[in-house]
Every structure is written in structure tokens, then in C-alpha cells.
Amino acid sequence: MPRPNKALRSLATLAPGEGGTIAETPPNLRLAELGLIRGQFVRVLGVAPLGDPVVLALLDTPLVVRRAELEGILIRG
Amino acid sequence: MAEANYRVALVGTPNCGKTTLFNALCGARQRTGNYAGVTVEKKSGRLLADPNIEVLDLPGLYSLNAQSTDEDITRRVLLGLEPSEKRPDLLILVIDATNLHRTLYLALQILELGTPALAVLTMQDLAQRRGFTIDTAALSQSLGIPVVRVVKATPEDIVLLNTAIKNSIATRKNRNKLQRSATPEERHHKVAAICRQAVRPLAKSPGPTPTLDRWLLHRLWGSIFFIILMGGMFLGIYSGARPVMDAIESAMKALAKLAGEALASYPMTASLVSDGIIAGTGSVLVFLPQIALLFFFIALLEETGYLPRAAFLMDKILSWSGLSGRAFIPLLSSFACAVPGILSARVMPSDRTRMATILIAPLMSCSARLPVYVLFIGAFIEPRFGALWAGVALFGMHLVGLVVAMPLALLFNRSLRGREAPFILELPEYHWPHWPNVRRRIQDAVSDFLRRVAGIILALSLAIWALAYFPHSAKTVENEKTAFAKERNIPITEVENESHKTEWENWLKSAYLRESFLGQLGRTIEPLFRPLGFDWKISVAILAAFPAREVFVSTLGIIYSVSDAEKDPQALAKKLLAEKKPDGSPYYSPLLAITIMVFFALCLQCMSTLATLRRELMSVRWSITIFVLYTTLAYGVAFLVAQIGSWL
Ligand SMILES: Nc1nc2c(ncn2[C@@H]2O[C@H](COP(=O)(O)OP(=O)(O)O)[C@@H](O)[C@H]2O)c(=O)[nH]1
């Protein structure tokens, strides 16, 4: 059962394997069009050798995004 | 070709299988060019099944809200805003079964415009491998347009697609204006609904890609694999192309010799044919093995799905300078040769980052600079400081360009105008290469180079030849005979005797070069180079090396009357060591050697690179700007080296 008050976490700080449903996202048209919209489930698949960028499991095809772009996207779960 | 009656355009996200379809639809009936005023490649062709139909392969895009120059071109063509392009009569929306959601998102957005369209579903084989299949009938129903399934461009599937295209054009239907979505969210929800109807699960197997990625994207194992792969690729280009290049060079030399002998009674024509035309042709051909090999590797990386993964692994190393992981392969290749390196920047979408990458590529120390390093390090560093320092010097020379290039990249990225999409990559399914695509990639790169770059290289070679040949006056022979005889202590009449033949020929060649326009130019600009410690001989060699850097060594060889300096740098090194200043002290010092090498590492003394830059940036102005900039830079840094070195 999802706990309604569970703290929101920033997508930029998740470790590989962690994920959840997007609760809040700042207006970023490109990311929204690629599927980072509220209510969408997303998981961090992996991190590049030097810590950035990250690979997200999102929709059908994994997406590589720099952490800086993920700033402000909040995840519940 | 006659004006086509109809235009159809392939539209889709990057990697959806558009180009594979295009190649299958048009075969050899295609050409590449550029959209007016931008560096975006334009691919168009005629339908094999009906030459009345023109097919356009539009640059891939994720959305009509364009964020890069590539995407903007596609948007403008689709909306009929591009002045030189007629709006397509029919769109072929490419839907990737393994990336259904995002490709449908774009398809919906385009269908909202109301242009007649039909859809092609690609990659169904890979979807099945991943445990699901897509119901084309359901998809067609939801979208309101025909959907044709084409797997790996199989001929039977292509026949069906051809029929569908011709039907759509004949009936002029398939116009299904979808209702506009107000927000991306709304459109995503519509897409999700379509997916729910069209996707049929088969088995619970995710296919090989996640497993492969666990290893290939692993922080340690993935990096090790990457380094081995890139090392192998680099060595492959660097040494794999060598035998063919050597073969081309010796074939050209043999041909030149043959022509020289055949035309012996017309010395000027002989020199024009063998030193101008044949040598110039050789300097074009010599690039082909590297270009072909590099594009073979790149096509393999693209075709297996590894290329975006390589960009992912390398992004952080390059991102601080404003570049991205995509710049890695062009820069790495430039260490072999900037010409294929710059061409390979086509793997990047056309935007500021691509331009910055192309602009710094010539600073990577290419293999043509190596003979220069080998000569000077071998003559002045190794004997005095030992093999270890020789190694350090060689490594240092390769580093100089890189150290200068990265801050410059930052500067270019800050100051260049141009749009820039955020660095976002999709990681497609791994798959086996589709060989016709590999062949097409190599063929395109080679023929484009021959058509658009070769001519300039040839023309400039001829110009430099003329400068180095003329005036070639008969007086020179008489004067030099006297000088030679005096130097050797022999009577003038014996100068042309068999016993002195080679020496005399080398002597005369040196004299001709000294008195040529190029030699005069070298002496004119000598004062300019004097602060660096360069004499007119070095200045002439620098000028003469414009057609190809390695010519520097052979030109010095000619000036110092050495037979074949390229093959035997030792002989030239001896002469350089013996060169004296007017006061009798040795002219060359390790410091001068380092100054020359630093100058060489940074300057853009390579007309082939400039010709390629002009082609890829579509700008003569930029080529000249960058030439002046790097020459100034090389001068400045070499000057600092000379000054600081002389204080120490
Ligand atoms: N297995 C499989 N691979 C395909 C199919 N269509 C294209 N490909 C491959 O998918 C990759 C991307 O295709 P490409 O035509 O270059 O896509 P573009 O970027 O949209 O032009 C290439 O490696 C193709 O060989 C298909 O139907 N099945």
C-alpha cells in the first residue's frame, strides 16, 4: 500500500535500482515529451563510470539523461 | 532528373529504422546534399518502384517542438516553411515496435497537423524477442491510417509498402486529422491507450539487451570493454590502413617516376605531371583507406546499438567543456587523421556541439605529424636526454593539442550561436548489423569526400607545386655548377660526371627550391618567424607542408640536399646537427626542436583538413578563420616556448 505521506525524493539523487512514480516535475517540455510526466513510473537503471549521466528505465526504451536535467523532478515511492 | 510528381517523406524518431527503409525504397537512386544554409545532411531519392515519386529521409526528431537544427529542419519541411523544399504530399510515419510509446507520441503530434500519412511498423522481430508483438490492424484502427509492417527491410515487405504508398497517392485519402492535444501529458495518455489496444504480450522474456547492458554499462567492466574496443578501433584505423596507404603512396611514386621518365624531354611537363598531378591525386587517394575503415567501424557501432552507449560512458569526461559523449569518436579518430575525424562528426546531431567538435578536431595530434616529431626527437632529444625523455616528449606533443583544445571547446560552446538540444540519448535494443546499411555508410562517406573535398585538395596541390617549381630559370644551373665545383674542389666540367651525379642532382633540386617563388616567400616571411628562432629553411618547409604535413620532412630534406628524407631521417638529422650559426655554434638546439614541434602540433598546416572543414561546416569563412586562429595560436605558444626556454 503506498503511504500517502511518504517523503518525496529527487530523481537526480536516486541510486541504481531505485525508482517510483513521478509526483512533481518542473516545466521541461523536452523531458515531458520523452515521457517524464506526472504519474509516470521511472527507475534508475545505472550510472555512468564517472557518476553522470544516468540511465532511466522509462517507457519502452532506456533514456540517458544528465543529472542536472533531472533537477526538481520529485519521485514518490 | 525530371521533376518528380509526388513527394513522400520518411519521418520518425532517431534510430527508428528510417534510413534502412529509405535505402530499401530508393537503393542506389539516392543522393545526399545539404539543406540550404545549414549543415544538416539532406537525403533524397527516387522510389525504385516508381521514379515519379521522390522520397525524402528527414532528420530524426522526438517532437515538433524542435530543439536542434536537425529537428527544426524536419519541422519546417513538414509545415511547408522551408523555402527551398516543397511540402511533402505524403508522410511515412515510422513506428518502432521496440520504442512504441515515443514513436507514437511523435506520430500523433504529426497526425494532428492533418497531412496525409501512412505508417510503417519496424523492428517487430526485436519486439518479439522482447516478449510482445504489435497488432497492426488495431494500430491502424486507432491512428486512422494504414499501417504496413516492414521487418528488416525484407523485399516482400518493401513490395507491400510500395503498393501502400502508391495507393495512398492515388486515392489521396488517409488524411485523418486527429484532435489536438493541449499538453504533452494529454498526448501521452492517448498514446498509452493506443498501446494498451495494440500490444499483445507473448512471453515473459525481456530479451538479451538488459543482460548485455548489465555488463556493457557496468562502471568497471563496461569501462574496460569500452577502452579495449576503442583501443582496437584506433589501432585498426591507425595501423590497419597503413599498408594500403603505403601501397597507394608507392604506386603513385612509381607512376610519377614512369611519367617523369616518359616526359624527360619536357622537364616542366614532367614535373607538372609527376610532382603536381600524380602527387596531388595521391594525396587525395591516401585518405580513402582511413575514411573507409573508420566508417566501417562507426557503422558497426551504430548498427549494433553500441554507439549511444559509448557516448553515455564518455559524456562526463567531455561535458565540462560543453561537449558531450557524442564527441568522443570524432575526437579519437582525429588522432589518426582529422579528415575522417571531422567527417565522423556526422554521428552528432547538427548543432553547436557538433560545430565545436569539428573546430577542435584539427588540434588532435594526427599521424601525419608523427614523422616531424620522430625527426626532431630522434635528432635532438634522444641523443642528449635518453630514450625515456624521448618518450615523454613524444607523449607531450600528443598532449599539447588536447590541452589547448578543451578550453577552446569551452570557448566555442560559450560563444557560438546555434541551437542546442539537451544531451539526451535513447539506448536501443542490441541487434546484428544490417549489412546493406554498413556498405551504404562507407560508400556515402567515400563518395562524398571524393566529390566535395578531393577537387580542392587537388587544386591546392597544383598551386603549391607551381609555387615550388617556378621560375626554374636556366641561370640557376650555371651558377650552381660553379658553386658546386668550388665546394667539391673539382673542375666545372666534372660536375655532371657519374661519380657526383646524385649529389649534384640533390644540390640542384635544393637550389631550384631556394629560388622558387615558394623559397622567396619563405625568405620574405623569415623575419616573421625569427622570434621563434626559425630560419628561412624551416619557413619554406612549413609553407611547403601545406598540402600534407609529412611533406615538411621531405622538404627539409630537399633543402639540405638529402635524397629521401622520409625513408632515411637519420641522414637529414645529421645535416641538421651540422648546421651552424654565423658565429660557428650549432644552429639547432633541443629548444629549437621543441619550438618547431609545438608550432607543428598546433598550427592548421593541412589543406585537406581545411577542405574538409569547409565541406562539413559549409563555410569558407570558418575555414579561413580557424586557419588564422590556429596559426596565431601555434605562433604564440611556440614563441612562449622559445622565450621561456631561452631564460632557463
Ligand atoms: N532487427 C531489426 N533491425 C532494424 C530494423 N529496421 C532497422 N533496423 C536497425 O535499426 C538500426 C537503426 O536503423 P536506421 O535505419 O539507421 O534508423 P534511423 O536512425 O531512423 O535512420 C539500424 O542498426 C538498423 O539496421 C528491423 O526491422 N529489424
XYZ file of C-alpha atoms in Angstrom, chain B residues 531-532 591 595 598 633-648:
21
model
C 61.336 35.438 -32.916
C 60.685 31.692 -32.803
C 64.894 24.078 -27.582
C 59.653 25.013 -30.596
C 54.996 22.758 -30.696
C 47.860 30.202 -31.573
C 50.714 27.984 -32.751
C 52.885 31.038 -33.179
C 52.022 32.391 -29.740
C 52.638 29.154 -27.889
C 55.841 28.426 -29.838
C 57.003 31.956 -29.063
C 56.392 31.407 -25.355
C 58.283 28.131 -25.503
C 61.211 29.802 -27.264
C 61.301 32.712 -24.802
C 60.850 30.744 -21.608
C 63.281 28.125 -22.873
C 65.973 30.706 -23.559
C 65.738 32.083 -19.996
C 66.118 28.668 -18.428
